[in-house]
Coordinates of C-alpha atoms in Angstrom, one line a residue:
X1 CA 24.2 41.6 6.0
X2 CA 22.1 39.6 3.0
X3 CA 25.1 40.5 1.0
X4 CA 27.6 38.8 2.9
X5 CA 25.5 35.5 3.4
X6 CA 25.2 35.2 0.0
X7 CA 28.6 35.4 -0.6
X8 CA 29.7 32.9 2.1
X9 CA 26.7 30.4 0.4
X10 CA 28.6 30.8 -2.9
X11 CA 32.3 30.4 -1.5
X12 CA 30.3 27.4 -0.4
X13 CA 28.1 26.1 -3.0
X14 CA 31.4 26.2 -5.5
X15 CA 34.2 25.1 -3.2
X16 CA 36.2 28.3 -3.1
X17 CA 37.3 27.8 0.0
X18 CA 38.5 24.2 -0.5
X19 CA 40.3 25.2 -4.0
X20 CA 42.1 28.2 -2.3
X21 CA 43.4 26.1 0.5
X22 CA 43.8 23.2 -1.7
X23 CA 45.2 25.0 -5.0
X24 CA 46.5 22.1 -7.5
X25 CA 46.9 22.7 -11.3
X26 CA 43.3 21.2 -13.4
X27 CA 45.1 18.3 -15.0
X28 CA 42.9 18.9 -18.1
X29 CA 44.4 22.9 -18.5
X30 CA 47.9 21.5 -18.6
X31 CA 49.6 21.1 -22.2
X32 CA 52.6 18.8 -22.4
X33 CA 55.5 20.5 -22.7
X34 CA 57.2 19.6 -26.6
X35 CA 59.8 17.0 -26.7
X36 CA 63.2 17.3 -28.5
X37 CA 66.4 15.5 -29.5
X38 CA 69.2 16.5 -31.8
X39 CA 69.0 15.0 -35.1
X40 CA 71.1 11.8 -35.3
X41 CA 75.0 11.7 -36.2
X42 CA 75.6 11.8 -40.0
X43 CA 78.5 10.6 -41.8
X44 CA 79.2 13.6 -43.3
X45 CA 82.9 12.4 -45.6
X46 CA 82.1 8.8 -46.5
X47 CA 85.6 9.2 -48.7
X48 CA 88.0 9.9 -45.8
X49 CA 86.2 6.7 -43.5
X50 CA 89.8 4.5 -43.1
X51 CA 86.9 1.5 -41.7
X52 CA 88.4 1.3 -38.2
X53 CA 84.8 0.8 -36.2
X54 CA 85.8 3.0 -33.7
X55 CA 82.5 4.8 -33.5
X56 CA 80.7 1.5 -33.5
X57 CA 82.8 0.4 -30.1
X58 CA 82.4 3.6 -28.5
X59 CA 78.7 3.6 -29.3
X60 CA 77.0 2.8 -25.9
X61 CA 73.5 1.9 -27.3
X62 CA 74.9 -0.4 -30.1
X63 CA 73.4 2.1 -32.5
X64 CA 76.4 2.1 -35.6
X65 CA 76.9 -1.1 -37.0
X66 CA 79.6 -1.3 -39.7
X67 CA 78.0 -2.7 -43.1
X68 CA 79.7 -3.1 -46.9
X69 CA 79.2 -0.2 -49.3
X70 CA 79.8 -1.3 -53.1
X71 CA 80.3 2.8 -54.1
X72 CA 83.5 3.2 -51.6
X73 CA 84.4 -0.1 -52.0
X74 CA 84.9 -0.5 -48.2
X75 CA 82.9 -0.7 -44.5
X76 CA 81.0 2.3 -43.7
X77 CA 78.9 3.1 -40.3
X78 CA 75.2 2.8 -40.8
X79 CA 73.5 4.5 -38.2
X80 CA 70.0 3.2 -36.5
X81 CA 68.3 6.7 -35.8
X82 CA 65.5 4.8 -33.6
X83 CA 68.7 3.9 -31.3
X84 CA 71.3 6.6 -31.3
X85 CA 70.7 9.2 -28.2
X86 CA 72.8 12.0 -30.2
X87 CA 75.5 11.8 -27.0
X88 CA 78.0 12.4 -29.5
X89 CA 80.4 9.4 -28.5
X90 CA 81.3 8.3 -31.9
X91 CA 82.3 11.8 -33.4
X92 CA 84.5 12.3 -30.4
X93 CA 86.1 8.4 -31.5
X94 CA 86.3 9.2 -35.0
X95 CA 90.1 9.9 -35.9
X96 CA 89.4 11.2 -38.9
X97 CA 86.3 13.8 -38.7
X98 CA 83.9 11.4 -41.3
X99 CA 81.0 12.1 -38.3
X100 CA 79.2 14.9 -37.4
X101 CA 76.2 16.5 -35.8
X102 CA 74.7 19.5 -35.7
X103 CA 73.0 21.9 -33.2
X104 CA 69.4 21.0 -35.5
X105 CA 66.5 19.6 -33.2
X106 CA 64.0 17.9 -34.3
X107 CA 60.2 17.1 -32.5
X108 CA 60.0 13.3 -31.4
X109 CA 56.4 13.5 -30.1
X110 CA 55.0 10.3 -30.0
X111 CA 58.1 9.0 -30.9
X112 CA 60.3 6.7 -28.1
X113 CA 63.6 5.7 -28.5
X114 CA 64.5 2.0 -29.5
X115 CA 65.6 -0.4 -27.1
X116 CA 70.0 -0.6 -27.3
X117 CA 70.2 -3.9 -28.9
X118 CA 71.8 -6.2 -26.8
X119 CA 72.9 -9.9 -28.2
X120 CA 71.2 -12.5 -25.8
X121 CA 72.8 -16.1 -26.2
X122 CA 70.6 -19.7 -25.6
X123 CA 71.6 -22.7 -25.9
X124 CA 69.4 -25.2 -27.6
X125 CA 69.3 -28.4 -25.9
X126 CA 68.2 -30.5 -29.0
X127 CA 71.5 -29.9 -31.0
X128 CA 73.8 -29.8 -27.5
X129 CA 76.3 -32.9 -26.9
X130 CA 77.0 -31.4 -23.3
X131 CA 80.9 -31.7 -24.0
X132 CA 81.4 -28.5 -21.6
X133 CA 83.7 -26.7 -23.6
X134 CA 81.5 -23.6 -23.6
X135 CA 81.4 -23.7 -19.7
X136 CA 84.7 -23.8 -19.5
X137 CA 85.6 -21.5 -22.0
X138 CA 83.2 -19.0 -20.3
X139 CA 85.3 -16.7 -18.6
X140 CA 82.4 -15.1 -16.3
X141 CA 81.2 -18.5 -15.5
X142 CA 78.0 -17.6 -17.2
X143 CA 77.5 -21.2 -18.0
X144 CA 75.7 -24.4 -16.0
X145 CA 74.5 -27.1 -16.4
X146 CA 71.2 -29.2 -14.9
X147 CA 70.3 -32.6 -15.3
X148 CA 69.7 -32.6 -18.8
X149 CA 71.9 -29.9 -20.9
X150 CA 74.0 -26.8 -20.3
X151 CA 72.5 -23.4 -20.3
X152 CA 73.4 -19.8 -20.2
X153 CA 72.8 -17.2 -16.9
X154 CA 71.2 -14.2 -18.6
X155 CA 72.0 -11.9 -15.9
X156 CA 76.2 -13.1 -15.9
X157 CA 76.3 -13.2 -19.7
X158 CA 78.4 -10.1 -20.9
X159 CA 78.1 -11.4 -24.7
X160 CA 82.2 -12.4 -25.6
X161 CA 81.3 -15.1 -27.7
X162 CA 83.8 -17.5 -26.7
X163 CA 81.1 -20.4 -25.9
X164 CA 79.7 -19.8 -29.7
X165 CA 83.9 -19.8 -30.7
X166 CA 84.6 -23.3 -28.9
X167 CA 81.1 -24.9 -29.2
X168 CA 81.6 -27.9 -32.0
X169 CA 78.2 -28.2 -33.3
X170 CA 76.7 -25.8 -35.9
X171 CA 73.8 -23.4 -34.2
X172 CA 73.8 -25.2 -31.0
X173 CA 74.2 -21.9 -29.2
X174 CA 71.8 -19.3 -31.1
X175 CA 71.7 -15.5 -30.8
X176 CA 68.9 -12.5 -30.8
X177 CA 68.8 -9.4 -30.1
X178 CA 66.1 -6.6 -29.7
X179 CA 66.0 -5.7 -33.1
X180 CA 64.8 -9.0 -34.6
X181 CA 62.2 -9.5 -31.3
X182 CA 60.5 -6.2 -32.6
X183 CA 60.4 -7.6 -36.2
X184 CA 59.2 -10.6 -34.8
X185 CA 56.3 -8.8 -32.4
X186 CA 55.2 -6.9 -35.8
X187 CA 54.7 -9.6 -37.6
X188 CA 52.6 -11.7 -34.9
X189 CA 50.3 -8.4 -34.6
X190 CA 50.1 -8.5 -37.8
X191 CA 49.3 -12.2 -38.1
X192 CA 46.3 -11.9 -35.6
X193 CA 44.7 -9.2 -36.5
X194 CA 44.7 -10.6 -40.1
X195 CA 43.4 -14.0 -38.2
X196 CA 40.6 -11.8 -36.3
X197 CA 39.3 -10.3 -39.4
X198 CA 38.7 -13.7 -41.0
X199 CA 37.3 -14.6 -38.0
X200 CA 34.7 -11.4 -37.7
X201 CA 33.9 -12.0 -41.5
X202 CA 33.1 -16.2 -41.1
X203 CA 31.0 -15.7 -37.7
X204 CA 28.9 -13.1 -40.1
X205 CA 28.6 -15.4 -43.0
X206 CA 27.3 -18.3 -40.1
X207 CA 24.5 -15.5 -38.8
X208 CA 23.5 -15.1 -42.5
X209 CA 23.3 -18.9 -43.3
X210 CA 21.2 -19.6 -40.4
X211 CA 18.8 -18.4 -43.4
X212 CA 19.5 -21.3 -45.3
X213 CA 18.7 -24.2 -43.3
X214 CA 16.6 -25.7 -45.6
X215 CA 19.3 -25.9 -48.8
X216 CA 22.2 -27.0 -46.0
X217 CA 20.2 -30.2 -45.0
X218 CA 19.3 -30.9 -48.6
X219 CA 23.6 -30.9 -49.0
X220 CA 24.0 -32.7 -45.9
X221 CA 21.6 -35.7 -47.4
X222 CA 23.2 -35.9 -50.8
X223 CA 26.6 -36.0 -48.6
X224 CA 26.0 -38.7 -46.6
X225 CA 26.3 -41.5 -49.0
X226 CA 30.2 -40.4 -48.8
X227 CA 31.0 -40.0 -45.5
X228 CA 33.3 -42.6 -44.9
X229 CA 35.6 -41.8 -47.8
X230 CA 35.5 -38.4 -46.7
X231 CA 36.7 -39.6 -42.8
X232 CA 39.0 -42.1 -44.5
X233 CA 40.9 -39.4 -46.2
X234 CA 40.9 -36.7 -43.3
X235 CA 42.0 -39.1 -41.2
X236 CA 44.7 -39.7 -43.5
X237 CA 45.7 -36.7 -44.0
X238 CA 45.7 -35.9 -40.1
X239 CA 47.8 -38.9 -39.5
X240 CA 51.7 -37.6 -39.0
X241 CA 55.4 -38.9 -38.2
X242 CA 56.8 -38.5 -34.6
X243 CA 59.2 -36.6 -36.6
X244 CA 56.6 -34.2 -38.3
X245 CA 55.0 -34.0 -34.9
X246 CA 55.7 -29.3 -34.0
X247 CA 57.0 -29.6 -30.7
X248 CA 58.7 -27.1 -28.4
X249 CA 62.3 -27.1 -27.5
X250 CA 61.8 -26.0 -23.6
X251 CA 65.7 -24.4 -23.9
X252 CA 65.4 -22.1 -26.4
X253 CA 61.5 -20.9 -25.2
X254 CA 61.6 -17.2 -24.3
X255 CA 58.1 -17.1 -23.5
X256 CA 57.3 -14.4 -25.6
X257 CA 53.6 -15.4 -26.3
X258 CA 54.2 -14.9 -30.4
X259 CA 52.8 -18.5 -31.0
X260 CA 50.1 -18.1 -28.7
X261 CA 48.6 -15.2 -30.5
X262 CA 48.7 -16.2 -33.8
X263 CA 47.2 -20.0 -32.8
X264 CA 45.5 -19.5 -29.1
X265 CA 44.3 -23.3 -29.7
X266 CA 47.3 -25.3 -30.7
X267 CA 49.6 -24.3 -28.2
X268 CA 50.0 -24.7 -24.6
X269 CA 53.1 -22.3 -23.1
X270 CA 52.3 -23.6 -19.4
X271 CA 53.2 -27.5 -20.3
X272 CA 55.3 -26.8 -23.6
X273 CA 52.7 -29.1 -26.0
X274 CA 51.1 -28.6 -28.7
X275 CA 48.1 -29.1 -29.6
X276 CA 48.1 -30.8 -33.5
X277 CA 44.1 -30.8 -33.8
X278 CA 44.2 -26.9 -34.1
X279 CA 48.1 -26.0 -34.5
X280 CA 48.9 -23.7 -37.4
X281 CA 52.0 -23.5 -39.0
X282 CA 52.2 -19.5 -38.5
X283 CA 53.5 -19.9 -35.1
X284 CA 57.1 -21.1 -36.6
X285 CA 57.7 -17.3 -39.0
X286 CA 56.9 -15.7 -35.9
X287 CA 58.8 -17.1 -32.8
X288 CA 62.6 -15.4 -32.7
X289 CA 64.1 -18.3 -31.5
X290 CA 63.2 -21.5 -33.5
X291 CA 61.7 -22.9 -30.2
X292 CA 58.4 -23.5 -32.0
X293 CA 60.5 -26.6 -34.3
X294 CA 58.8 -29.4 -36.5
X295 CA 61.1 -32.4 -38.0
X296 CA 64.1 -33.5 -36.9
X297 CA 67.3 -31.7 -36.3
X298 CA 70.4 -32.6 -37.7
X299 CA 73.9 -32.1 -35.7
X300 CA 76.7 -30.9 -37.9
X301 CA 80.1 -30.3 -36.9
X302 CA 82.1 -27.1 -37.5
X303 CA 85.1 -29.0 -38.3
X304 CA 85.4 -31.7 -41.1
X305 CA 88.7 -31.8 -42.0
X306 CA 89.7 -33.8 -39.1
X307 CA 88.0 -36.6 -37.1
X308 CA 88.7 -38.7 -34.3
X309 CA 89.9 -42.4 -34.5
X310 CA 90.3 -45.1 -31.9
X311 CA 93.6 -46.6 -32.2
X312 CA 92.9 -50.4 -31.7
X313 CA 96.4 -51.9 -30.9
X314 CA 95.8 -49.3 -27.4
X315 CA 92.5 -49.9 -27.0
X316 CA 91.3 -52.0 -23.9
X317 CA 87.9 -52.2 -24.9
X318 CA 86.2 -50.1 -21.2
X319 CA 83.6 -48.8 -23.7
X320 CA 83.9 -45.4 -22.0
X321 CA 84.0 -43.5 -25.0
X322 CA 80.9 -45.2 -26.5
X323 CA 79.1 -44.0 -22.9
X324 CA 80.2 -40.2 -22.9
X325 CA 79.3 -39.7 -26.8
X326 CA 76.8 -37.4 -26.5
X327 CA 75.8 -37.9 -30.4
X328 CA 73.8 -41.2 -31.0
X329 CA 74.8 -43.8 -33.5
X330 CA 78.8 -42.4 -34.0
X331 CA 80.6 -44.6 -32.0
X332 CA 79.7 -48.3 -32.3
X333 CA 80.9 -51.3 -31.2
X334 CA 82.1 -53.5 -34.0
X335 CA 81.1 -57.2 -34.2
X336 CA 84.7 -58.7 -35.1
X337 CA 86.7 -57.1 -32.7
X338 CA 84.3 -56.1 -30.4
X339 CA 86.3 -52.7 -30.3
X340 CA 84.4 -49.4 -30.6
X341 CA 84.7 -47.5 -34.1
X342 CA 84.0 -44.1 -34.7
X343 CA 81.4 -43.0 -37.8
X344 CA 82.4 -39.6 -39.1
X345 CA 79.5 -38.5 -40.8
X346 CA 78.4 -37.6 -37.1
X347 CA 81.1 -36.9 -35.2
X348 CA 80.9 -33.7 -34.3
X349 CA 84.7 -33.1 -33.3
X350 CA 84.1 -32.1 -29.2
X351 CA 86.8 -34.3 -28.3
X352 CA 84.6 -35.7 -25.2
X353 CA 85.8 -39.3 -26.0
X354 CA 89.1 -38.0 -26.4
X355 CA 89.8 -36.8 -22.9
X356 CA 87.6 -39.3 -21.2
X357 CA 89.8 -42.1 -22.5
X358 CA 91.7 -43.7 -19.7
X359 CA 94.6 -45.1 -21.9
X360 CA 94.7 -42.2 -24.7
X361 CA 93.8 -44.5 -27.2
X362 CA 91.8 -41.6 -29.2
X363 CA 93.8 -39.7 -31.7
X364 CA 93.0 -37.2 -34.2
X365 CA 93.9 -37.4 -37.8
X366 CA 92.6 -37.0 -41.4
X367 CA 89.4 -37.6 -42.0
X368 CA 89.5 -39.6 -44.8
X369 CA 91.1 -42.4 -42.7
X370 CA 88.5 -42.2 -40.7
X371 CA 85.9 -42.8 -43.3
X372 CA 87.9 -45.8 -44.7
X373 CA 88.4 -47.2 -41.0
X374 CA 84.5 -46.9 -40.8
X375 CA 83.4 -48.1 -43.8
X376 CA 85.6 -51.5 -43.9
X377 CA 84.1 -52.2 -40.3
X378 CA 81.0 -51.2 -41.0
X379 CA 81.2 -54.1 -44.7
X380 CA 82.4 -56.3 -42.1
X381 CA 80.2 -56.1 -39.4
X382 CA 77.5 -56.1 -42.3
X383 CA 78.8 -59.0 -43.8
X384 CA 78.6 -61.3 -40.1
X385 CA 75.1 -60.3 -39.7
X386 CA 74.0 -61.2 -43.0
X387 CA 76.4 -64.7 -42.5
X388 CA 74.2 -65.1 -38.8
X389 CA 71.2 -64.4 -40.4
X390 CA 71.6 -67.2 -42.8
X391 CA 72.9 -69.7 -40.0
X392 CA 69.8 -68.8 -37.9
X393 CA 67.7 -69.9 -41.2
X394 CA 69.5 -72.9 -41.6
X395 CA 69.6 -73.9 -38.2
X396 CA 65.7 -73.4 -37.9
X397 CA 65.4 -75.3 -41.4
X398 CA 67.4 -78.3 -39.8
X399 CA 65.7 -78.5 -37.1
X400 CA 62.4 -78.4 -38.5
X401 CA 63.5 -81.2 -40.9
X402 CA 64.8 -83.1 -38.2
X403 CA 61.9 -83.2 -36.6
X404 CA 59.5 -84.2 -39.5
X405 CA 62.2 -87.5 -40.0
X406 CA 61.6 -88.4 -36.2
X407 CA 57.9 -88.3 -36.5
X408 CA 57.9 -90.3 -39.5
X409 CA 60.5 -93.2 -38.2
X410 CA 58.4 -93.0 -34.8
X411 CA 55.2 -93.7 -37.5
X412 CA 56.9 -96.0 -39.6
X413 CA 58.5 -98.2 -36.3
X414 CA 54.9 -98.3 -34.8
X415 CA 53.3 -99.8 -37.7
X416 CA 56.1 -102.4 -38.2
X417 CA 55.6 -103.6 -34.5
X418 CA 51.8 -103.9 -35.1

């Protein structure tokens, strides 16, 4: 009888009972199970590739991309092992046999596959002229626009290009893709741990000049005959351009937090600012889509060959294309005819003035026609202001002068009658 009591007070005291009725595997007795792939397709007969890119389209994780090879002389697949998922697609594709892959595994613990690397497209709303051919090029109607610029639906885009292929202006729409956000996300980890090591070391060499006090305020003393030049030339140096102002371009922000970790200070991703009493420079290597942007930005046309020219025999004068140019300072209104003009060195060739004419009085020719039409009205208009400028003087001159005689005939009069 003992026996058996002591038996039930140890099925008991060690939860025998529970784990019996209860029976789940110890988590800490299990071993993950080893993870496998094939190894990656090979381009086994480089010699017999005929450069078609067929494996590259049938690739569905964008894993082959066709690059140069100086030895054949010709395009070649390059193959991203970090992407491909072995399924085989492009040796099925290839007409000629160049691929191949073999039953070999190979262990990828610890090792994930890369993200496929999609292109994303953004428009950046600094070098936009919001002439809408994108949008309507667009053939998914991945394009809209708000009160300020046009902008691309992320979830609609299916990456044709054809808003890049119409858009006028160099770089206005910009690309990126997976590949260069990792680079990107390297280097910032890279940047900040590099920036928290200098940190660690400079908050130690504070705790060991807190030793010191005495020689720091004897510096401090012999300094203080020169603070002012000192704050003359900081502030001189701190003082910048509303052009060399950084600034971020609200459009092309991804909110991928690069800038923030490399300068936690100087900039503020909740109000887009930046803050120029702490803002590094680092933050521009590091963001993947030049959002982080200092100086000014410069719109350049794709197409320079040809311009647009108002033809002034047709032209009624509305204005309407000088209120739809979305580029400042290319058309303007000349002073001697008072008919618009068109400055080719900014044009950027989106034909927006063109269609919005209501008496087609917009044509496109050479552009050295252009440039001559431009420049004689601009020597012109030139020429009246500098011909005002000097009537203004006059005028002010003569009237000054004018004056002066009537105050000394109103003198002179006065002391005759007395």
């Amino acid at each position: 009888m003992s026996s058996s009591l002591w038996y039930l007070y140890e099925f008991v005291r060690k939860k025998w009972i529970s784990n019996f009725t209860c029976a789940k595997t110890d988590v800490e007795s299990t071993i993950p199970q080893k993870r496998y792939r094939k190894i990656p397709v090979m381009v086994e007969l480089p010699e017999k590739c005929i450069s078609c890119g067929a494996c590259a389209g049938a690739c569905p994780c964008f894993a082959i991309e066709m690059v140069k090879n100086d030895e054949y002389n010709k395009e070649l697949p390059v193959i991203d092992d970090d992407s491909c998922i072995t399924c085989a697609l492009c040796v099925e594709s290839c007409p000629t046999g160049v691929l191949d892959i073999g039953t070999v595994k190979e262990d990828t613990d610890g090792r994930a596959f890369s993200v496929p690397k999609y292109t994303n497209l953004i428009i950046d709303e600094e070098l936009c002229v919001n002439c809408g051919l994108c949008k309507n090029a667009c053939p998914v109607d991945a394009i809209d626009y708000n009160e300020k610029t046009h902008y691309i639906i992320d979830n609609d885009c299916i990456e044709c290009m054809e808003c890049i292929k119409v858009c006028p202006v160099k770089d206005a729409i910009k690309t990126y893709d997976e590949k260069l956000l990792k680079e990107k996300f390297d280097k910032t980890q890279y940047l900040k741990y590099d920036r928290l090591t200098k940190l660690d070391n400079f908050n130690e060499d504070i705790e060991d000049g807190k030793n010191n006090n005495s020689d720091n305020n004897i510096d401090n003393n012999s300094n203080d005959n020169n603070n002012g030049d000192m704050d003359a030339d900081t502030t001189a140096d701190i003082t910048m351009n509303n052009e060399d102002m950084p600034r971020i371009v609200k459009s092309l922000c991804i909110r991928c937090y690069n800038c923030v970790d490399v300068c936690p200070d100087g900039v503020d991703l909740d109000n887009y600012t930046v803050n120029t009493d702490s803002w590094e420079d680092i933050c521009l290597a590091v963001c993947p889509t030049t959002a982080m942007r200092i100086g000014a930005v410069e719109k350049i046309s794709k197409i320079t060959d040809k311009c647009y020219i108002v033809n002034e025999d047709a032209c009624i004068g509305c204005r309407i294309c000088y209120k739809v140019c979305g580029v400042d300072d290319t058309i303007n209104i000349s002073s001697e005819t008072r008919m618009p003009y068109i400055n080719p060195k900014l044009c950027v060739r989106c034909g927006l003035c063109y269609n919005e004419c209501p008496v087609n009085a917009i044509d496109l020719t050479d552009t050295k026609i252009v440039e001559n039409t431009c420049e004689v009205r601009k020597a012109k208009d030139e020429f009246r202001n500098v011909i005002r400028q000097d009537l203004d003087e006059f005028s002010k001159k003569y009237l000054a002068s004018k004056l002066e005689i009537n105050k000394t005939m109103e003198k002179t009069i006065n002391k005759s009658i007395t």
